[in-house]
Amino acid sequence: MKCRTCGGKAVVNMRQHKLALCKEHYLDWVPAQTARFIKKYRMFAPQERVLVAVSGGKDSLSLWDILHRLGYQADGLYLGLGIDEGVGYSAESRRLTEQFAAQRGLTLHVVDFPQTYGQNIPNLAALTHRGQGRPCSVCGVAKRHEMNRIARDMGYDVLATGHNLDDEAAVLFANTLAWSQDYLLRQAPVLPGHDGLARKVKPLCRFYEKEMAAYALLSGIEYIYEECPFSVGSTSIYYKELLNQLENTRPGAKLSFYLRFLEARESGMFNLPEDSPPPLFRCPTCGQPTQYEGKCSFCRMMEKTETP
Ligand code: Q46
Ligand code: ZN
Ligand code: ZN
């Protein structure tokens, strides 16, 4: 297999794009495509300050690397969830993230939940009796709250996450099975900011997971291979497997599922005006935007952990 650009030996063959590239040209192709998606979906302008949510995994570290290589002003935010018991997941992911930032001289903000709020995420879930053994819903509320808080307090224009095509296609599949119009409407490469809510962007949303793994590997990025132990057995992993089976027999199916959805969404298929989201309220405790009047879900959750 030969590189389409230089005719040298290809190391990556992307059947879905009918494209094979050598290492050098693959490492050029990924950032060039990312720059194209950032422009196409109007994610952010060159002078805007970007906060990248980094977990220590291949996608978020690659995203940070790409934005840095493209010359964007991108700083990192690492959230220490305190998921360590037996596995040391948080400790290792933090070490690799800090190492990545130090090697490139990048600015990294760290919020450690046990230190800042006195509880790790599994304990928070147990104390609030949410999640039935899986702390993911608590984790999601906490992460969203902290990401928005840091973006707002530190004056970032936009919050970027490393969601790839496999992530997006799995969420889309779940929302389509349930025909959840609200969720379908909220799934897009860019969610505009409003009422104190930071703009959110997903610059990697059109890259297959394996493309990002190849990028991280070929760029020599050291990342944590293990997923969070609580992701094992999740529905989203099951949907990813199903979509991979489909992709194996029909290369490109995953990408076309996602892109056709974006087109349908753009054409107004879901019948709700995207640019007029419902106005948000302000949480009286933390000042963050919230969907309903009164305390935000994070503050209500934290209240339950206080001993009377
Ligand atoms: S939500 Fe659940 Fe993830 Fe939080 S507890 Fe782990 S698996 S990290 S994306
Ligand atoms: Zn080449
Ligand atoms: Zn609040």
CSV table of C-alpha atoms and ligand atoms in Angstrom, one decimal:
chain,number,residue,atom,x,y,z
A,1,MET,CA,0.0,0.0,0.0
A,2,LYS,CA,1.4,3.4,-1.0
A,3,CYS,CA,1.0,6.8,0.4
A,4,ARG,CA,-1.3,8.8,-1.8
A,5,THR,CA,0.7,12.0,-1.3
A,6,CYS,CA,4.3,10.9,-1.8
A,7,GLY,CA,4.1,7.3,-3.0
A,8,GLY,CA,6.2,6.1,0.0
A,9,LYS,CA,5.2,3.2,2.2
A,10,ALA,CA,1.7,3.8,3.7
A,11,VAL,CA,1.3,3.1,7.4
A,12,VAL,CA,-2.4,4.0,7.7
A,13,ASN,CA,-5.0,2.7,5.3
A,14,MET,CA,-8.5,4.3,5.8
A,15,ARG,CA,-10.9,2.1,3.8
A,16,GLN,CA,-13.7,4.5,4.7
A,17,HIS,CA,-12.0,7.3,2.9
A,18,LYS,CA,-10.2,5.2,0.3
A,19,LEU,CA,-7.0,6.8,1.5
A,20,ALA,CA,-3.7,5.5,2.5
A,21,LEU,CA,-0.9,7.7,3.9
A,22,CYS,CA,2.7,7.4,5.2
A,23,LYS,CA,3.5,8.5,8.8
A,24,GLU,CA,4.6,12.0,7.8
A,25,HIS,CA,1.6,12.7,5.6
A,26,TYR,CA,-0.9,11.2,8.1
A,27,LEU,CA,0.5,13.5,10.8
A,28,ASP,CA,-0.2,16.4,8.4
A,29,TRP,CA,-3.5,15.1,7.3
A,30,VAL,CA,-5.2,14.9,10.7
A,31,PRO,CA,-4.4,18.5,11.8
A,32,ALA,CA,-5.3,19.8,8.3
A,33,GLN,CA,-8.7,18.0,8.5
A,34,THR,CA,-9.2,19.3,12.0
A,35,ALA,CA,-8.6,22.9,10.8
A,36,ARG,CA,-11.1,22.3,8.0
A,37,PHE,CA,-13.8,21.1,10.5
A,38,ILE,CA,-13.1,24.0,12.9
A,39,LYS,CA,-13.8,26.4,10.0
A,40,LYS,CA,-16.6,24.5,8.4
A,41,TYR,CA,-18.7,24.3,11.6
A,42,ARG,CA,-17.5,27.8,12.8
A,43,MET,CA,-16.2,26.4,16.1
A,44,PHE,CA,-13.8,29.2,17.0
A,45,ALA,CA,-11.6,31.9,15.4
A,46,PRO,CA,-7.8,32.0,15.6
A,47,GLN,CA,-7.7,34.7,18.3
A,48,GLU,CA,-10.2,33.0,20.6
A,49,ARG,CA,-9.0,31.3,23.8
A,50,VAL,CA,-9.8,27.6,23.9
A,51,LEU,CA,-10.0,25.4,27.0
A,52,VAL,CA,-9.5,21.7,26.2
A,53,ALA,CA,-10.9,19.2,28.6
A,54,VAL,CA,-8.2,16.6,28.9
A,55,SER,CA,-8.6,13.2,30.5
A,56,GLY,CA,-5.2,11.7,29.8
A,57,GLY,CA,-6.7,9.5,27.0
A,58,LYS,CA,-5.7,9.4,23.4
A,59,ASP,CA,-8.5,11.6,22.0
A,60,SER,CA,-8.2,14.6,24.4
A,61,LEU,CA,-4.4,14.6,24.4
A,62,SER,CA,-4.4,14.4,20.6
A,63,LEU,CA,-6.9,17.2,20.3
A,64,TRP,CA,-4.7,19.4,22.5
A,65,ASP,CA,-1.6,18.4,20.5
A,66,ILE,CA,-3.4,19.2,17.2
A,67,LEU,CA,-4.7,22.6,18.4
A,68,HIS,CA,-1.2,23.5,19.6
A,69,ARG,CA,0.3,22.5,16.3
A,70,LEU,CA,-2.3,24.5,14.4
A,71,GLY,CA,-1.2,27.6,16.5
A,72,TYR,CA,-4.4,28.0,18.5
A,73,GLN,CA,-4.3,29.4,22.1
A,74,ALA,CA,-5.3,26.2,23.8
A,75,ASP,CA,-4.9,25.5,27.5
A,76,GLY,CA,-5.9,22.3,29.2
A,77,LEU,CA,-8.3,21.4,32.0
A,78,TYR,CA,-7.8,18.1,33.9
A,79,LEU,CA,-10.5,17.0,36.3
A,80,GLY,CA,-9.3,14.7,39.0
A,81,LEU,CA,-12.2,12.4,39.7
A,82,GLY,CA,-10.5,10.4,42.5
A,83,ILE,CA,-11.2,7.0,40.7
A,84,ASP,CA,-8.3,5.2,42.1
A,85,GLU,CA,-9.3,2.3,44.3
A,86,GLY,CA,-7.5,-0.8,43.2
A,87,VAL,CA,-6.8,0.7,39.7
A,88,GLY,CA,-5.1,4.0,40.1
A,89,TYR,CA,-6.9,5.3,37.1
A,90,SER,CA,-7.1,9.0,38.1
A,91,ALA,CA,-3.5,9.1,39.4
A,92,GLU,CA,-2.1,7.7,36.2
A,93,SER,CA,-4.2,9.8,33.9
A,94,ARG,CA,-3.2,12.9,35.8
A,95,ARG,CA,0.5,12.0,35.6
A,96,LEU,CA,0.4,11.5,31.9
A,97,THR,CA,-1.6,14.7,31.3
A,98,GLU,CA,0.9,16.7,33.4
A,99,GLN,CA,3.8,15.1,31.6
A,100,PHE,CA,2.2,15.9,28.2
A,101,ALA,CA,1.7,19.6,29.2
A,102,ALA,CA,5.2,19.9,30.7
A,103,GLN,CA,6.9,18.4,27.6
A,104,ARG,CA,5.3,21.0,25.4
A,105,GLY,CA,5.3,24.0,27.8
A,106,LEU,CA,1.5,24.2,27.8
A,107,THR,CA,-0.8,25.6,30.5
A,108,LEU,CA,-2.8,23.0,32.4
A,109,HIS,CA,-5.5,23.7,35.0
A,110,VAL,CA,-6.2,20.9,37.5
A,111,VAL,CA,-9.3,20.6,39.6
A,112,ASP,CA,-9.1,17.7,42.0
A,113,PHE,CA,-12.5,16.7,43.3
A,114,PRO,CA,-11.4,15.1,46.6
A,115,GLN,CA,-9.2,18.2,47.3
A,116,THR,CA,-11.7,20.8,46.2
A,117,TYR,CA,-15.0,19.2,47.4
A,118,GLY,CA,-13.8,16.7,49.9
A,119,GLN,CA,-15.2,13.7,48.0
A,120,ASN,CA,-14.2,11.6,45.1
A,121,ILE,CA,-16.8,10.8,42.5
A,122,PRO,CA,-17.6,7.2,43.6
A,123,ASN,CA,-18.2,8.5,47.1
A,124,LEU,CA,-20.3,11.4,45.8
A,125,ALA,CA,-22.5,8.9,44.0
A,126,ALA,CA,-22.8,6.7,47.1
A,127,LEU,CA,-23.7,9.7,49.3
A,128,THR,CA,-26.3,11.0,47.0
A,129,HIS,CA,-27.8,7.5,46.2
A,130,ARG,CA,-27.6,8.2,42.5
A,131,GLY,CA,-26.4,5.9,39.9
A,132,GLN,CA,-27.1,2.4,41.3
A,133,GLY,CA,-23.5,1.3,41.5
A,134,ARG,CA,-22.3,3.3,38.5
A,135,PRO,CA,-21.3,6.8,39.3
A,136,CYS,CA,-21.6,8.1,35.7
A,137,SER,CA,-24.6,10.4,36.1
A,138,VAL,CA,-23.0,12.1,39.2
A,139,CYS,CA,-19.7,12.2,37.3
A,140,GLY,CA,-21.4,13.8,34.3
A,141,VAL,CA,-23.1,16.5,36.4
A,142,ALA,CA,-19.8,17.3,38.3
A,143,LYS,CA,-17.7,17.4,35.1
A,144,ARG,CA,-20.1,19.7,33.2
A,145,HIS,CA,-20.3,22.0,36.2
A,146,GLU,CA,-16.5,22.3,36.7
A,147,MET,CA,-15.8,22.7,33.0
A,148,ASN,CA,-18.2,25.5,32.7
A,149,ARG,CA,-17.0,27.1,35.9
A,150,ILE,CA,-13.3,27.2,34.9
A,151,ALA,CA,-14.1,28.3,31.3
A,152,ARG,CA,-16.2,31.2,32.7
A,153,ASP,CA,-14.0,32.2,35.6
A,154,MET,CA,-10.8,32.1,33.6
A,155,GLY,CA,-12.3,33.9,30.6
A,156,TYR,CA,-12.1,31.2,27.9
A,157,ASP,CA,-14.2,31.7,24.8
A,158,VAL,CA,-14.8,28.1,24.1
A,159,LEU,CA,-14.7,24.7,25.7
A,160,ALA,CA,-13.3,21.8,23.5
A,161,THR,CA,-13.8,18.1,24.1
A,162,GLY,CA,-12.1,15.1,22.4
A,163,HIS,CA,-15.3,13.3,21.3
A,164,ASN,CA,-14.6,11.3,18.2
A,165,LEU,CA,-16.9,9.9,15.6
A,166,ASP,CA,-17.4,6.6,17.4
A,167,ASP,CA,-18.6,8.5,20.5
A,168,GLU,CA,-20.9,10.7,18.5
A,169,ALA,CA,-22.3,7.8,16.4
A,170,ALA,CA,-23.0,5.8,19.6
A,171,VAL,CA,-24.9,8.7,21.2
A,172,LEU,CA,-26.7,9.3,18.0
A,173,PHE,CA,-27.7,5.7,17.8
A,174,ALA,CA,-29.0,5.7,21.4
A,175,ASN,CA,-31.0,8.9,20.8
A,176,THR,CA,-32.4,7.6,17.6
A,177,LEU,CA,-33.5,4.3,19.1
A,178,ALA,CA,-35.5,6.4,21.6
A,179,TRP,CA,-36.3,9.2,19.2
A,180,SER,CA,-35.3,11.7,21.8
A,181,GLN,CA,-35.9,14.9,19.9
A,182,ASP,CA,-34.4,17.1,22.7
A,183,TYR,CA,-31.2,15.2,22.8
A,184,LEU,CA,-31.0,14.9,19.0
A,185,LEU,CA,-31.3,18.6,18.8
A,186,ARG,CA,-28.5,19.1,21.3
A,187,GLN,CA,-26.1,16.9,19.4
A,188,ALA,CA,-23.9,19.0,17.2
A,189,PRO,CA,-20.2,19.8,16.5
A,190,VAL,CA,-20.9,23.2,18.1
A,191,LEU,CA,-23.3,24.1,20.9
A,192,PRO,CA,-23.5,27.9,21.0
A,193,GLY,CA,-22.9,29.5,24.4
A,194,HIS,CA,-25.6,31.6,26.0
A,195,ASP,CA,-26.6,33.0,29.4
A,196,GLY,CA,-23.2,32.2,31.1
A,197,LEU,CA,-23.0,28.7,29.4
A,198,ALA,CA,-19.7,28.3,27.6
A,199,ARG,CA,-19.8,27.4,23.8
A,200,LYS,CA,-18.9,23.8,23.4
A,201,VAL,CA,-17.1,22.3,20.4
A,202,LYS,CA,-16.0,18.8,19.3
A,203,PRO,CA,-13.2,19.3,16.7
A,204,LEU,CA,-12.6,15.5,16.4
A,205,CYS,CA,-16.2,14.5,15.8
A,206,ARG,CA,-15.5,13.3,12.2
A,207,PHE,CA,-12.5,11.2,13.0
A,208,TYR,CA,-12.9,7.5,13.7
A,209,GLU,CA,-11.6,6.3,17.0
A,210,LYS,CA,-9.0,4.2,15.3
A,211,GLU,CA,-7.8,7.2,13.3
A,212,MET,CA,-7.2,9.0,16.6
A,213,ALA,CA,-5.4,6.0,18.1
A,214,ALA,CA,-3.1,6.0,15.0
A,215,TYR,CA,-2.5,9.7,15.4
A,216,ALA,CA,-1.6,9.4,19.1
A,217,LEU,CA,0.6,6.4,18.4
A,218,LEU,CA,2.4,7.9,15.4
A,219,SER,CA,3.0,11.3,17.2
A,220,GLY,CA,4.5,9.5,20.2
A,221,ILE,CA,1.9,10.8,22.7
A,222,GLU,CA,1.9,8.8,25.9
A,223,TYR,CA,-1.7,8.3,27.0
A,224,ILE,CA,-3.6,6.1,29.4
A,225,TYR,CA,-4.8,2.9,27.6
A,226,GLU,CA,-7.3,1.9,30.2
A,227,GLU,CA,-10.7,3.4,30.0
A,228,CYS,CA,-12.3,4.5,33.3
A,229,PRO,CA,-13.2,1.3,35.1
A,230,PHE,CA,-16.9,2.4,35.4
A,231,SER,CA,-17.2,2.5,31.6
A,232,VAL,CA,-17.0,-1.4,31.4
A,233,GLY,CA,-20.3,-2.9,30.4
A,234,SER,CA,-21.9,0.5,29.5
A,235,THR,CA,-24.6,0.7,26.9
A,236,SER,CA,-22.4,3.1,24.9
A,237,ILE,CA,-19.7,0.5,24.5
A,238,TYR,CA,-22.3,-2.0,23.4
A,239,TYR,CA,-23.6,0.4,20.8
A,240,LYS,CA,-20.0,1.1,19.6
A,241,GLU,CA,-19.5,-2.6,19.1
A,242,LEU,CA,-22.7,-2.9,17.1
A,243,LEU,CA,-21.7,0.1,14.9
A,244,ASN,CA,-18.3,-1.5,14.4
A,245,GLN,CA,-19.9,-4.7,13.1
A,246,LEU,CA,-21.9,-2.5,10.6
A,247,GLU,CA,-18.7,-0.6,9.7
A,248,ASN,CA,-16.8,-3.9,9.0
A,249,THR,CA,-19.2,-4.9,6.3
A,250,ARG,CA,-19.9,-1.4,5.1
A,251,PRO,CA,-16.9,0.8,5.4
A,252,GLY,CA,-18.0,4.4,5.9
A,253,ALA,CA,-21.4,3.6,7.3
A,254,LYS,CA,-20.6,5.1,10.7
A,255,LEU,CA,-19.5,8.4,9.1
A,256,SER,CA,-22.4,8.6,6.8
A,257,PHE,CA,-24.9,7.9,9.7
A,258,TYR,CA,-23.5,10.9,11.5
A,259,LEU,CA,-23.1,13.2,8.6
A,260,ARG,CA,-26.5,12.5,7.2
A,261,PHE,CA,-27.9,13.3,10.6
A,262,LEU,CA,-26.1,16.6,10.7
A,263,GLU,CA,-27.5,17.5,7.3
A,264,ALA,CA,-31.1,16.5,8.4
A,265,ARG,CA,-30.6,18.5,11.6
A,266,GLU,CA,-29.4,21.5,9.6
A,267,SER,CA,-32.4,21.3,7.2
A,268,GLY,CA,-34.7,21.7,10.2
A,269,MET,CA,-36.0,18.1,10.3
A,270,PHE,CA,-36.4,18.3,14.1
A,271,ASN,CA,-38.6,21.3,13.8
A,272,LEU,CA,-37.2,23.4,16.6
A,273,PRO,CA,-35.3,26.6,16.0
A,274,GLU,CA,-31.7,25.8,17.1
A,275,ASP,CA,-30.6,29.4,17.6
A,276,SER,CA,-33.2,30.2,20.2
A,277,PRO,CA,-32.5,27.9,23.2
A,278,PRO,CA,-34.7,28.3,26.2
A,279,PRO,CA,-33.4,31.1,28.5
A,280,LEU,CA,-31.4,29.8,31.5
A,281,PHE,CA,-31.7,30.8,35.2
A,282,ARG,CA,-28.8,31.5,37.6
A,283,CYS,CA,-28.1,29.2,40.5
A,284,PRO,CA,-28.4,31.3,43.7
A,285,THR,CA,-25.6,29.2,45.3
A,286,CYS,CA,-22.8,29.1,42.7
A,287,GLY,CA,-24.0,31.6,40.1
A,288,GLN,CA,-23.8,29.1,37.3
A,289,PRO,CA,-26.5,28.9,34.6
A,290,THR,CA,-29.2,26.3,35.2
A,291,GLN,CA,-32.2,25.0,33.2
A,292,TYR,CA,-34.7,25.4,36.0
A,293,GLU,CA,-35.3,28.0,38.6
A,294,GLY,CA,-33.5,27.4,41.9
A,295,LYS,CA,-30.2,25.6,42.7
A,296,CYS,CA,-28.4,23.9,39.9
A,297,SER,CA,-28.1,20.1,39.9
A,298,PHE,CA,-24.5,20.2,41.1
A,299,CYS,CA,-25.3,22.3,44.1
A,300,ARG,CA,-28.4,20.2,44.9
A,301,MET,CA,-26.2,17.1,44.7
A,302,MET,CA,-23.5,18.7,46.9
A,303,GLU,CA,-26.2,19.6,49.5
A,304,LYS,CA,-27.1,16.0,49.9
A,305,THR,CA,-23.5,15.1,50.9
A,306,GLU,CA,-23.5,17.7,53.8
A,307,THR,CA,-23.9,16.1,57.2
A,308,PRO,CA,-26.7,17.8,59.1
B,1,Q46,S1,-18.8,9.2,33.4
B,1,Q46,FE1,-18.5,7.2,34.2
B,1,Q46,FE2,-16.9,8.4,32.5
B,1,Q46,FE3,-17.1,9.4,34.9
B,1,Q46,S2,-17.3,7.5,36.1
B,1,Q46,FE4,-15.8,7.0,34.5
B,1,Q46,S3,-17.1,6.2,32.9
B,1,Q46,S4,-15.2,9.0,33.8
B,1,Q46,S5,-16.7,9.3,30.5
B,2,ZN,ZN,3.6,10.3,2.2
B,3,ZN,ZN,-25.1,25.8,41.6
